[in-house]
Amino acid sequence: MLTRSAMPALLIDRPTCPATQLHSARRLIAEERLHTLFQPIVSLDCGVIYGHEALVRGPAGSPLEMPDALFAAGRAEGLSMELEIRCALQAMKDWSQLQRPGKLLINMSAAALSQATADGRWQRGLGICEDYGLQPTELMIELTEHERVADIDALRRGLTLLRRLGVGVALDDFGDGRSSLRLWSEIQPNLVKIDKYFTRELPAHAEKLQTFRALLQLAETFGAQLVAEGIEQPEELRVLRDLGVSYGQGWLLGHPSSSGASEAAPAALQVLASKEIAVMPELRRAGGSGITAEKLMMPAPAISDQASHEQLYRFFTEHEDQHAVAVINAAQQPVALIDRAQFISRWAKPFFMDLYGRRPCTLYANPSPLIVDADTGIEALTRVLTSADQRYLREGFIISRQGRYLGLGTGEQLVRSVTEARIEAARHANPLTFLPGNIPLSQHIGRLLSSGREFVAAYADLNQFKPFNDQYGYWRGDEMIRLVARVIGAHCDSQRDFVGHVGGDDFVMLFQSDDWEQRCEQIVGRFNELARNLFDAEALEAGGIMAEDREGNLRFHPCTTLSIGAVRVAPGRLHRAEDVASAAAAAKRQAKHGALAVYVMAA
């Protein structure tokens, strides 16, 4: 019967080690000088320890202390697999002496796992595991080195055997450039650990946030749970918690130690227990909506460049609903475009049929039509609207793929699609300031209401902005709106306070900062100071400008200033995002009508 104090020699021989082998992995194995550190993995919804990852080390202070050096030495000595298995056994032994609850996660490469299960070493190792007082159901294998999976069938057989014994499976470092989405689908792991690159500075990178959202959807599809690695900052933890990521690992939650952890670190528990919600990073661009030229295309037969005007007339007679026709050569490449209305107008003139009926149809065609590739995106198509040649509005344009004709698009379709895409994009991000628009704003209000915490909704609006915009033009008007955005952004806490631009000169701030009222006063004061730089000297001396009011009457308007109306939203008082928006707008109206810098009311 094995005792817990003795490491079994079942899996690897004990060779003699010459005294000269000072930095030998073989020697460390033979002398049982490996030891294990344990880093906690924490449930992000409650702060409970889910398990610990085993991190085997060489002797402290030695050149082989860290894993990279240790396993490099193992590879050089031809002991890679033996070293992996010995590390697994060492982790089991060290873990059994701690009596910690939760799972033990052990790193193992696909090659080592496949071979160890195939030759029975893992099964014998699990028997040893039970001698240490551990059950296979307490273990989980973290599959590492995904790029080296040469035999997926052997790996699948090995994992099937482990699962029958009750051992769980995790996929390590997903997203580090080596791991495979196909592997995730093939092995169906219980956990997927997301590489720390995606966690690092997450609150400042909207693209990383979108990656996590996509991975959460995949996890739901495949029946797995995510572990976010490398959590070091409270803001990262708050975003991951609010996203719904199941588990986390990192120095903020707990450092690796020989004793493991009974609970998450105090700083992490404080974040997890807080009702304060994260301000999710938004993509700061008014991007397209996935529209391509092909989606604007209507099937339309073309005509050969060898066709005559008589044949062209018959073509339009047979295709009465076609506004134009593309002219293509023998290689199916578009060479011209003929507008139906223009051609019929010429055909109706006296003697045209007699003089030009048998002449080539390209004689009066547009030899340089607008031709766009089918995969051209909406942003590139938008630039067409401002091009010098506007004939496409009447004739339409040709859509091709790899130079070959596909179909036609109309100017009307293009204008409508670009307009709709811009409107939809502006609902997500204002194209002038790139601040979040109505949809992200409503979503954040909903999350605040669900959190059960008090917050403040503030509505900022410019006074006397229309006269300023009429007097100085749209360019300076846009500059003033961007100034509002910059000043608000500079005085809000980007981790706690949400700033949205709902259109025109209207901005909404959702405060979780305790000093929100002071921030509002600072915003108004700083803006009123900087806005004076946008007026000319004469207006500054007069204190304003003469301009028409909304009724068309010429009168004096003071220099533009900012007013903010704020409403305290207590838990349970309001239940819908539109109710919060309406209350904030009412507070803003009170601020403007009373000529107040900041007006505060209760919901």
Coordinates of C-alpha atoms in Angstrom, one line a residue:
M1 CA 0.0 0.0 0.0
L2 CA 1.4 3.4 -1.0
T3 CA 1.7 6.1 1.6
R4 CA 1.2 9.8 0.9
S5 CA 4.7 10.7 1.8
A6 CA 6.3 8.5 -0.9
M7 CA 6.3 9.4 -4.6
P8 CA 5.7 6.2 -6.6
A9 CA 8.3 5.1 -9.1
L10 CA 5.6 3.6 -11.3
L11 CA 5.7 5.9 -14.3
I12 CA 9.4 6.6 -14.8
D13 CA 12.7 4.8 -14.1
R14 CA 15.2 6.3 -11.6
P15 CA 18.4 6.6 -13.6
T16 CA 21.7 7.3 -11.8
C17 CA 22.6 11.0 -12.2
P18 CA 26.2 12.0 -12.5
A19 CA 27.3 14.7 -10.2
T20 CA 28.1 16.9 -13.1
Q21 CA 24.5 17.1 -14.1
L22 CA 23.8 20.2 -12.1
H23 CA 20.8 21.4 -14.2
S24 CA 19.3 18.1 -15.2
A25 CA 15.6 17.5 -15.4
R26 CA 16.3 13.8 -15.0
R27 CA 18.2 14.5 -11.8
L28 CA 15.3 16.6 -10.3
I29 CA 12.9 13.8 -11.1
A30 CA 15.1 11.2 -9.5
E31 CA 15.7 13.3 -6.4
E32 CA 12.1 14.2 -6.1
R33 CA 12.9 17.9 -6.0
L34 CA 9.9 19.2 -7.9
H35 CA 7.2 21.0 -5.9
T36 CA 3.8 22.6 -6.8
L37 CA 2.2 26.0 -6.4
F38 CA -1.5 26.4 -6.7
Q39 CA -3.4 29.4 -8.1
P40 CA -7.1 29.7 -7.4
I41 CA -9.8 29.8 -10.0
V42 CA -12.8 31.8 -8.7
S43 CA -16.5 31.9 -9.6
L44 CA -17.2 35.5 -10.7
D45 CA -20.8 35.5 -9.7
C46 CA -20.2 34.8 -6.0
G47 CA -16.4 34.8 -5.3
V48 CA -16.3 31.1 -4.3
I49 CA -13.2 29.1 -5.1
Y50 CA -13.9 26.7 -8.0
G51 CA -10.6 25.0 -8.0
H52 CA -6.8 25.5 -8.3
E53 CA -4.4 25.2 -11.2
A54 CA -1.3 23.2 -10.4
L55 CA 1.9 25.0 -11.4
V56 CA 4.9 22.7 -10.9
R57 CA 8.3 24.3 -10.2
G58 CA 11.9 23.2 -9.9
P59 CA 14.0 24.0 -6.8
A60 CA 13.7 27.7 -5.7
G61 CA 16.5 29.8 -7.1
S62 CA 17.8 27.2 -9.5
P63 CA 18.0 27.7 -13.3
L64 CA 15.2 25.1 -13.7
E65 CA 12.8 26.7 -11.2
M66 CA 10.4 28.1 -13.9
P67 CA 8.4 25.9 -16.2
D68 CA 9.8 27.1 -19.5
A69 CA 13.4 26.3 -18.4
L70 CA 12.3 23.0 -16.7
F71 CA 10.5 21.7 -19.8
A72 CA 13.2 22.9 -22.1
A73 CA 15.7 20.8 -20.2
G74 CA 13.2 17.9 -20.3
R75 CA 13.0 18.1 -24.1
A76 CA 16.7 18.3 -24.4
E77 CA 17.1 15.1 -22.3
G78 CA 14.3 13.3 -24.2
L79 CA 12.1 13.3 -21.1
S80 CA 9.2 15.5 -22.1
M81 CA 6.4 13.0 -21.6
E82 CA 7.9 11.5 -18.4
L83 CA 8.4 15.0 -17.0
E84 CA 4.8 15.9 -17.7
I85 CA 3.5 12.8 -16.0
R86 CA 5.8 13.2 -13.0
C87 CA 4.6 16.8 -12.6
A88 CA 1.0 15.5 -12.6
L89 CA 1.8 13.0 -9.9
Q90 CA 3.7 15.6 -7.9
A91 CA 0.7 18.0 -8.1
M92 CA -1.7 15.2 -6.9
K93 CA 0.7 14.4 -4.0
D94 CA 1.1 18.1 -2.9
W95 CA -2.6 18.8 -3.3
S96 CA -3.6 15.8 -1.2
Q97 CA -1.7 17.3 1.7
L98 CA -3.7 20.6 1.6
Q99 CA -7.2 19.2 1.9
R100 CA -8.6 22.2 -0.1
P101 CA -12.1 22.0 -1.6
G102 CA -12.7 22.2 -5.4
K103 CA -11.1 20.9 -8.5
L104 CA -7.4 20.3 -9.1
L105 CA -6.5 21.4 -12.7
I106 CA -3.4 19.7 -14.1
N107 CA -1.6 20.8 -17.3
M108 CA -1.0 18.1 -19.9
S109 CA 0.0 18.3 -23.6
A110 CA -2.2 16.5 -26.1
A111 CA 0.7 14.2 -27.1
A112 CA 1.5 13.2 -23.5
L113 CA -2.2 12.6 -22.6
S114 CA -2.8 10.5 -25.7
Q115 CA 0.2 8.3 -25.1
A116 CA -0.3 8.0 -21.3
T117 CA -3.9 6.9 -21.8
A118 CA -3.0 4.5 -24.6
D119 CA -0.3 2.6 -22.7
G120 CA -2.3 2.6 -19.4
R121 CA 0.0 5.0 -17.4
W122 CA -2.8 7.5 -16.8
Q123 CA -5.1 4.7 -15.4
R124 CA -2.3 3.6 -13.1
G125 CA -1.7 7.2 -12.1
L126 CA -5.4 7.6 -11.2
G127 CA -5.1 4.6 -9.0
I128 CA -2.2 6.4 -7.3
C129 CA -4.4 9.5 -7.1
E130 CA -6.9 7.6 -5.1
D131 CA -4.2 6.3 -2.8
Y132 CA -3.5 10.0 -2.0
G133 CA -7.1 10.3 -1.0
L134 CA -8.2 12.1 -4.2
Q135 CA -11.1 11.0 -6.4
P136 CA -10.9 11.3 -10.3
T137 CA -13.9 13.6 -10.2
E138 CA -11.8 16.1 -8.3
L139 CA -9.4 16.3 -11.3
M140 CA -9.5 18.3 -14.5
I141 CA -6.9 18.0 -17.3
E142 CA -5.9 21.3 -18.9
L143 CA -5.0 20.6 -22.5
T144 CA -1.9 22.6 -23.5
E145 CA 0.2 23.0 -26.6
H146 CA -2.7 22.8 -29.0
E147 CA -0.6 23.3 -32.1
R148 CA 0.9 19.9 -31.5
V149 CA -2.2 17.8 -31.8
A150 CA -1.1 15.5 -34.6
D151 CA -3.6 12.7 -33.9
I152 CA -7.0 14.0 -33.0
D153 CA -8.5 10.5 -32.9
A154 CA -6.0 9.3 -30.3
L155 CA -6.6 12.4 -28.3
R156 CA -10.4 11.9 -28.5
R157 CA -10.0 8.3 -27.3
G158 CA -7.9 9.3 -24.4
L159 CA -10.3 12.0 -23.3
T160 CA -13.2 9.6 -23.6
L161 CA -11.5 7.2 -21.3
L162 CA -10.7 10.0 -18.7
R163 CA -14.3 11.2 -18.8
R164 CA -15.6 7.7 -18.1
L165 CA -13.4 7.7 -15.0
G166 CA -14.9 11.1 -14.0
V167 CA -12.0 13.4 -14.9
G168 CA -13.0 16.8 -16.4
V169 CA -11.3 18.5 -19.4
A170 CA -10.3 22.1 -19.9
L171 CA -8.8 23.8 -23.0
D172 CA -6.0 26.1 -21.9
D173 CA -4.9 29.5 -23.4
F174 CA -7.7 29.7 -26.0
G175 CA -7.0 32.6 -28.4
D176 CA -3.2 32.8 -28.0
G177 CA -2.7 32.1 -31.7
R178 CA -2.2 28.4 -31.3
S179 CA -5.5 27.0 -30.1
S180 CA -8.1 25.8 -32.5
L181 CA -11.8 26.4 -32.7
R182 CA -12.1 23.1 -34.4
L183 CA -10.4 21.5 -31.4
W184 CA -12.9 23.1 -29.1
S185 CA -15.7 21.5 -31.2
E186 CA -13.9 18.1 -31.4
I187 CA -13.1 17.6 -27.7
Q188 CA -16.1 19.4 -26.1
P189 CA -14.2 20.6 -23.0
N190 CA -15.9 21.5 -19.7
L191 CA -13.9 24.7 -19.3
V192 CA -12.2 26.9 -21.9
K193 CA -9.5 29.2 -20.5
I194 CA -9.3 32.5 -22.5
D195 CA -5.7 33.8 -23.0
K196 CA -4.7 36.7 -20.8
Y197 CA -4.2 38.9 -23.9
F198 CA -8.0 39.4 -24.1
T199 CA -8.3 40.2 -20.4
R200 CA -5.5 42.7 -20.2
E201 CA -6.9 46.3 -20.3
L202 CA -10.3 44.9 -21.4
P203 CA -12.2 48.1 -20.2
A204 CA -10.3 50.1 -22.8
H205 CA -10.7 47.8 -25.8
A206 CA -14.1 47.3 -27.3
E207 CA -12.8 44.7 -29.8
K208 CA -11.7 42.5 -26.9
L209 CA -15.1 42.9 -25.3
Q210 CA -16.7 41.8 -28.6
T211 CA -14.4 38.8 -28.6
F212 CA -15.5 37.8 -25.1
R213 CA -19.2 38.2 -26.2
A214 CA -18.6 35.9 -29.2
L215 CA -16.8 33.3 -27.1
L216 CA -19.6 33.4 -24.6
Q217 CA -22.0 32.5 -27.4
L218 CA -19.7 29.7 -28.5
A219 CA -19.5 28.4 -25.0
E220 CA -23.2 28.3 -24.7
T221 CA -23.4 26.4 -28.1
F222 CA -20.8 23.9 -27.1
G223 CA -21.9 23.5 -23.5
A224 CA -18.7 24.9 -21.9
Q225 CA -17.9 27.6 -19.4
L226 CA -15.2 30.2 -19.7
V227 CA -12.3 31.1 -17.5
A228 CA -10.7 34.5 -18.0
E229 CA -7.0 34.3 -17.3
G230 CA -4.7 37.1 -16.3
I231 CA -7.1 39.3 -14.3
E232 CA -5.0 41.9 -12.5
Q233 CA -7.1 45.1 -12.3
P234 CA -10.5 45.7 -10.5
E235 CA -11.9 47.2 -13.7
E236 CA -11.1 44.1 -15.7
L237 CA -12.8 41.9 -13.1
R238 CA -15.9 44.1 -13.0
V239 CA -16.3 44.0 -16.8
L240 CA -15.9 40.2 -16.9
R241 CA -18.4 39.8 -14.0
D242 CA -21.0 41.9 -15.8
L243 CA -20.4 40.1 -19.1
G244 CA -21.4 36.8 -17.4
V245 CA -18.0 35.1 -17.7
S246 CA -18.2 32.1 -15.2
Y247 CA -14.7 32.0 -13.8
G248 CA -11.6 34.0 -13.4
Q249 CA -7.9 33.5 -12.6
G250 CA -5.2 36.1 -12.1
W251 CA -3.2 37.9 -9.4
L252 CA -6.1 40.1 -8.4
L253 CA -8.0 37.0 -7.4
G254 CA -5.1 35.1 -5.9
H255 CA -1.3 34.6 -6.4
P256 CA 0.1 31.1 -6.8
S257 CA 1.2 29.6 -3.5
S258 CA 2.2 26.3 -2.0
S259 CA -0.9 26.4 0.3
G260 CA -3.5 27.5 -2.3
A261 CA -6.4 29.7 -1.1
S262 CA -9.5 29.2 0.9
E263 CA -11.2 32.3 -0.6
A264 CA -10.5 34.9 -3.3
A265 CA -8.3 37.9 -2.4
P266 CA -10.1 40.7 -0.5
A267 CA -9.7 43.2 -3.3
A268 CA -11.4 40.8 -5.7
L269 CA -14.2 40.0 -3.2
Q270 CA -14.9 43.7 -2.8
V271 CA -15.4 44.1 -6.6
L272 CA -17.5 41.0 -6.9
A273 CA -19.8 42.0 -4.0
S274 CA -20.2 45.6 -5.3
K275 CA -23.4 46.7 -7.0
E276 CA -21.5 49.1 -9.1
I277 CA -21.6 48.0 -12.7
A278 CA -18.9 48.2 -15.4
V279 CA -19.0 50.8 -18.2
M280 CA -18.6 48.6 -21.2
P281 CA -16.2 49.9 -23.9
E282 CA -17.9 50.8 -27.1
L283 CA -16.5 50.7 -30.6
R284 CA -15.7 54.4 -31.2
R285 CA -16.7 54.4 -34.9
A286 CA -19.9 54.6 -36.8
G287 CA -19.2 51.5 -38.8
G288 CA -21.2 49.9 -41.6
S289 CA -23.8 47.3 -41.1
G290 CA -22.3 44.5 -43.2
I291 CA -23.9 45.8 -46.4
T292 CA -22.0 45.1 -49.6
A293 CA -22.6 46.0 -53.2
E294 CA -23.8 42.5 -53.9
K295 CA -26.7 43.0 -51.4
L296 CA -27.8 46.0 -53.5
M297 CA -27.7 44.0 -56.8
M298 CA -30.7 43.2 -58.9
P299 CA -30.3 40.4 -61.6
A300 CA -30.3 42.1 -65.0
P301 CA -29.3 40.5 -68.3
A302 CA -26.6 42.2 -70.3
I303 CA -26.1 42.7 -74.0
S304 CA -23.1 41.9 -76.2
D305 CA -20.8 44.7 -77.4
Q306 CA -21.4 43.3 -80.9
A307 CA -25.2 44.0 -80.7
S308 CA -26.7 46.6 -82.9
H309 CA -29.1 49.4 -82.0
E310 CA -32.0 47.4 -83.5
Q311 CA -31.1 44.5 -81.2
L312 CA -30.8 46.9 -78.3
Y313 CA -34.3 48.2 -79.0
R314 CA -35.7 44.7 -79.0
F315 CA -33.9 44.0 -75.7
F316 CA -35.5 47.0 -74.0
T317 CA -38.9 46.0 -75.5
E318 CA -38.5 42.5 -73.9
H319 CA -37.3 43.8 -70.6
E320 CA -39.6 46.7 -69.9
D321 CA -38.7 47.0 -66.2
Q322 CA -34.9 47.3 -66.8
H323 CA -33.8 50.9 -66.4
A324 CA -30.4 50.3 -68.1
V325 CA -28.3 47.5 -69.6
A326 CA -24.7 46.6 -69.2
V327 CA -22.7 46.0 -72.3
I328 CA -20.2 43.1 -72.0
N329 CA -17.5 41.6 -74.2
A330 CA -16.8 38.0 -75.0
A331 CA -15.0 37.5 -71.7
Q332 CA -18.2 38.6 -69.8
Q333 CA -16.4 41.8 -68.7
P334 CA -18.5 45.0 -68.6
V335 CA -17.4 47.6 -71.0
A336 CA -20.2 50.2 -71.1
L337 CA -23.6 51.0 -69.7
I338 CA -26.7 52.2 -71.7
D339 CA -29.5 54.2 -70.0
R340 CA -32.9 53.1 -71.2
A341 CA -34.5 56.6 -71.2
Q342 CA -31.7 58.2 -73.1
F343 CA -31.7 55.5 -75.7
I344 CA -35.4 55.4 -76.3
S345 CA -35.3 59.2 -76.7
R346 CA -32.7 58.9 -79.4
W347 CA -34.6 56.0 -81.1
A348 CA -37.7 58.1 -81.3
K349 CA -36.0 60.8 -83.3
P350 CA -36.7 60.9 -87.1
F351 CA -34.3 58.7 -89.2
F352 CA -32.4 57.3 -86.2
M353 CA -33.4 53.8 -87.0
D354 CA -32.5 54.2 -90.7
L355 CA -29.1 55.9 -89.9
Y356 CA -28.0 54.0 -86.8
G357 CA -30.2 50.9 -86.5
R358 CA -27.4 48.5 -87.6
R359 CA -24.6 50.5 -86.0
P360 CA -23.0 49.0 -82.8
C361 CA -25.0 49.7 -79.6
T362 CA -21.9 51.1 -78.0
L363 CA -22.0 54.2 -80.2
Y364 CA -24.0 56.3 -77.6
A365 CA -23.2 54.2 -74.6
N366 CA -21.4 55.4 -71.5
P367 CA -17.9 53.9 -71.9
S368 CA -16.8 54.7 -68.4
P369 CA -19.7 53.6 -66.1
L370 CA -19.4 53.2 -62.3
I371 CA -18.3 49.6 -61.8
V372 CA -17.9 48.2 -58.2
D373 CA -16.9 44.8 -57.0
A374 CA -19.6 42.7 -55.4
D375 CA -17.7 42.7 -52.1
T376 CA -17.3 46.5 -51.8
G377 CA -18.4 47.6 -48.4
I378 CA -20.9 50.3 -47.4
E379 CA -18.1 52.7 -46.4
A380 CA -16.5 52.6 -49.8
L381 CA -19.9 52.9 -51.5
T382 CA -20.6 56.0 -49.3
R383 CA -17.7 57.8 -51.0
V384 CA -19.4 57.2 -54.4
L385 CA -22.1 59.6 -53.2
T386 CA -19.6 62.5 -53.1
S387 CA -17.8 61.6 -56.4
A388 CA -17.6 64.2 -59.2
D389 CA -19.4 61.9 -61.7
Q390 CA -23.1 61.7 -60.6
R391 CA -24.4 59.9 -63.6
Y392 CA -24.9 56.7 -61.6
L393 CA -27.8 58.4 -59.8
R394 CA -29.7 58.2 -63.2
E395 CA -28.1 55.2 -64.9
G396 CA -27.2 53.1 -61.9
F397 CA -24.0 51.2 -61.7
I398 CA -22.5 47.8 -62.6
I399 CA -21.6 45.1 -60.1
S400 CA -18.9 42.6 -61.0
R401 CA -16.8 40.0 -59.3
Q402 CA -13.2 39.4 -60.4
G403 CA -13.9 41.6 -63.4
R404 CA -16.9 39.5 -64.7
Y405 CA -20.4 41.0 -64.9
L406 CA -22.9 40.1 -62.2
G407 CA -25.8 42.6 -62.2
L408 CA -26.9 46.2 -61.8
G409 CA -27.6 48.5 -58.9
T410 CA -29.6 51.7 -58.9
G411 CA -28.6 55.1 -57.5
E412 CA -31.8 55.1 -55.5
Q413 CA -30.9 51.9 -53.8
L414 CA -27.4 53.1 -53.0
V415 CA -28.6 56.4 -51.5
R416 CA -31.3 54.6 -49.4
S417 CA -28.9 51.9 -48.2
V418 CA -26.2 54.4 -47.2
T419 CA -28.7 56.6 -45.4
E420 CA -30.2 53.7 -43.5
A421 CA -26.7 52.4 -42.6
R422 CA -25.7 55.8 -41.3
I423 CA -28.9 56.1 -39.2
E424 CA -28.4 52.7 -37.7
A425 CA -24.7 53.3 -37.0
A426 CA -25.6 56.6 -35.3
R427 CA -27.9 54.7 -33.0
H428 CA -24.8 52.8 -31.8
A429 CA -22.2 55.6 -32.0
N430 CA -22.6 59.2 -32.9
P431 CA -20.6 59.9 -36.1
L432 CA -19.5 63.4 -34.9
T433 CA -18.1 62.5 -31.5
F434 CA -17.9 58.7 -31.8
L435 CA -19.6 58.5 -28.4
P436 CA -22.2 55.7 -27.8
G437 CA -25.6 56.5 -29.1
N438 CA -29.2 55.5 -28.2
I439 CA -28.9 51.8 -28.2
P440 CA -25.8 51.4 -25.9
L441 CA -27.2 54.1 -23.7
S442 CA -30.5 52.3 -23.2
Q443 CA -28.6 49.0 -22.6
H444 CA -26.5 50.6 -19.9
I445 CA -29.5 52.2 -18.2
G446 CA -31.1 48.7 -18.2
R447 CA -28.1 47.2 -16.5
L448 CA -28.1 50.0 -13.9
L449 CA -31.7 49.4 -13.1
S450 CA -31.2 45.7 -12.8
S451 CA -28.2 46.1 -10.5
G452 CA -30.4 47.5 -7.7
R453 CA -28.0 50.4 -7.0
E454 CA -28.7 54.1 -7.0
F455 CA -27.3 56.1 -9.8
V456 CA -27.7 59.6 -11.4
A457 CA -28.9 60.3 -14.9
A458 CA -27.8 63.7 -16.2
Y459 CA -28.8 65.4 -19.4
A460 CA -26.6 68.1 -20.8
D461 CA -27.8 70.6 -23.5
L462 CA -26.4 73.8 -25.0
N463 CA -28.1 77.2 -24.5
Q464 CA -28.2 79.6 -27.5
F465 CA -26.6 77.0 -29.8
K466 CA -28.8 77.6 -32.8
P467 CA -27.9 81.3 -33.2
F468 CA -24.3 80.4 -32.8
N469 CA -24.5 77.7 -35.5
D470 CA -26.5 80.0 -37.8
Q471 CA -24.0 82.8 -37.3
Y472 CA -20.7 80.9 -37.7
G473 CA -21.7 77.9 -39.8
Y474 CA -21.9 74.1 -39.3
W475 CA -18.1 73.7 -39.1
R476 CA -17.7 75.8 -36.0
G477 CA -21.0 74.4 -34.7
D478 CA -19.6 70.9 -35.0
E479 CA -16.4 72.1 -33.2
M480 CA -18.6 73.3 -30.3
I481 CA -20.4 69.9 -30.0
R482 CA -17.0 68.1 -30.0
L483 CA -15.9 70.5 -27.3
V484 CA -18.8 69.4 -25.2
A485 CA -17.8 65.8 -25.7
R486 CA -14.2 66.4 -24.7
V487 CA -15.1 68.4 -21.6
I488 CA -17.6 65.8 -20.4
G489 CA -15.2 63.0 -21.1
A490 CA -12.4 64.7 -19.2
H491 CA -14.5 65.1 -16.0
C492 CA -16.2 61.7 -15.9
D493 CA -14.7 58.5 -14.6
S494 CA -14.5 56.3 -17.6
Q495 CA -14.7 53.1 -15.4
R496 CA -17.8 54.2 -13.6
D497 CA -19.6 56.9 -15.6
F498 CA -21.2 56.3 -18.9
V499 CA -21.3 59.2 -21.5
G500 CA -23.6 59.0 -24.5
H501 CA -24.3 61.4 -27.3
V502 CA -28.0 61.0 -28.3
G503 CA -27.8 63.6 -31.2
G504 CA -27.3 67.2 -31.9
D505 CA -26.1 69.0 -28.8
D506 CA -27.7 66.6 -26.4
F507 CA -25.5 64.4 -24.2
V508 CA -26.5 62.0 -21.4
M509 CA -24.3 61.0 -18.5
L510 CA -25.0 58.0 -16.2
F511 CA -23.0 58.5 -13.0
Q512 CA -21.9 56.0 -10.4
S513 CA -19.3 58.3 -9.1
D514 CA -20.2 59.6 -5.6
D515 CA -19.0 63.1 -6.5
W516 CA -21.2 63.4 -9.5
E517 CA -22.6 66.8 -8.6
Q518 CA -19.1 68.3 -8.4
R519 CA -18.3 66.8 -11.7
C520 CA -21.3 68.3 -13.3
E521 CA -20.4 71.8 -12.0
Q522 CA -16.9 71.3 -13.3
I523 CA -18.2 70.3 -16.7
V524 CA -20.4 73.4 -17.0
G525 CA -17.7 75.8 -15.7
R526 CA -14.9 74.4 -18.0
F527 CA -17.1 74.3 -21.1
N528 CA -18.4 77.9 -20.6
E529 CA -14.8 79.0 -20.3
L530 CA -13.5 77.2 -23.4
A531 CA -16.6 77.9 -25.5
R532 CA -15.7 81.6 -25.5
N533 CA -12.7 80.8 -27.8
L534 CA -15.1 79.9 -30.5
F535 CA -16.7 83.4 -30.7
D536 CA -15.0 86.3 -32.5
A537 CA -13.7 89.3 -30.6
E538 CA -16.6 91.5 -31.4
A539 CA -19.1 89.0 -30.0
L540 CA -17.0 88.5 -26.9
E541 CA -16.9 92.2 -26.3
A542 CA -20.7 92.5 -26.7
G543 CA -21.4 89.4 -24.7
G544 CA -23.2 87.7 -27.5
I545 CA -24.4 88.0 -31.1
M546 CA -27.4 89.4 -33.0
A547 CA -29.2 86.6 -34.9
E548 CA -32.7 85.5 -35.8
D549 CA -34.6 83.5 -33.2
R550 CA -36.8 80.5 -34.0
E551 CA -39.6 82.9 -35.1
G552 CA -37.3 84.7 -37.5
N553 CA -37.0 87.8 -35.4
L554 CA -33.6 89.4 -35.1
R555 CA -32.5 89.8 -31.5
F556 CA -29.5 89.6 -29.2
H557 CA -28.4 86.2 -28.0
P558 CA -25.8 85.7 -25.2
C559 CA -22.8 83.6 -25.7
T560 CA -23.5 79.8 -25.7
T561 CA -23.4 78.0 -22.4
L562 CA -24.1 74.6 -21.0
S563 CA -26.9 73.4 -18.7
I564 CA -27.2 70.1 -17.0
G565 CA -30.3 68.6 -15.5
A566 CA -29.8 65.6 -13.2
V567 CA -32.1 63.1 -11.6
R568 CA -31.3 60.7 -8.7
V569 CA -32.6 57.3 -9.6
A570 CA -33.2 55.3 -6.4
P571 CA -33.6 51.5 -6.5
G572 CA -37.1 50.4 -7.5
R573 CA -38.4 53.9 -8.4
L574 CA -38.0 53.6 -12.2
H575 CA -38.2 50.4 -14.1
R576 CA -37.6 51.2 -17.8
A577 CA -34.8 52.9 -19.7
E578 CA -37.3 55.3 -21.3
D579 CA -38.6 56.3 -17.9
V580 CA -35.0 57.3 -16.9
A581 CA -34.5 59.2 -20.1
S582 CA -37.7 61.1 -19.7
A583 CA -36.9 62.0 -16.1
A584 CA -33.5 63.3 -17.1
A585 CA -34.9 65.3 -20.0
A586 CA -37.4 66.9 -17.6
A587 CA -34.6 67.9 -15.3
K588 CA -32.7 69.4 -18.3
R589 CA -35.8 71.5 -19.2
Q590 CA -35.9 72.8 -15.7
A591 CA -32.2 73.7 -15.9
K592 CA -32.6 75.6 -19.2
H593 CA -35.8 77.4 -18.3
G594 CA -34.3 78.5 -15.0
A595 CA -31.0 79.5 -16.6
L596 CA -29.3 77.2 -14.1
A597 CA -25.9 75.6 -14.6
V598 CA -27.0 72.4 -12.8
Y599 CA -30.5 71.4 -11.7
V600 CA -31.1 68.3 -9.6
M601 CA -34.3 66.6 -8.9
A602 CA -35.4 63.2 -7.5
A603 CA -37.0 60.5 -9.7

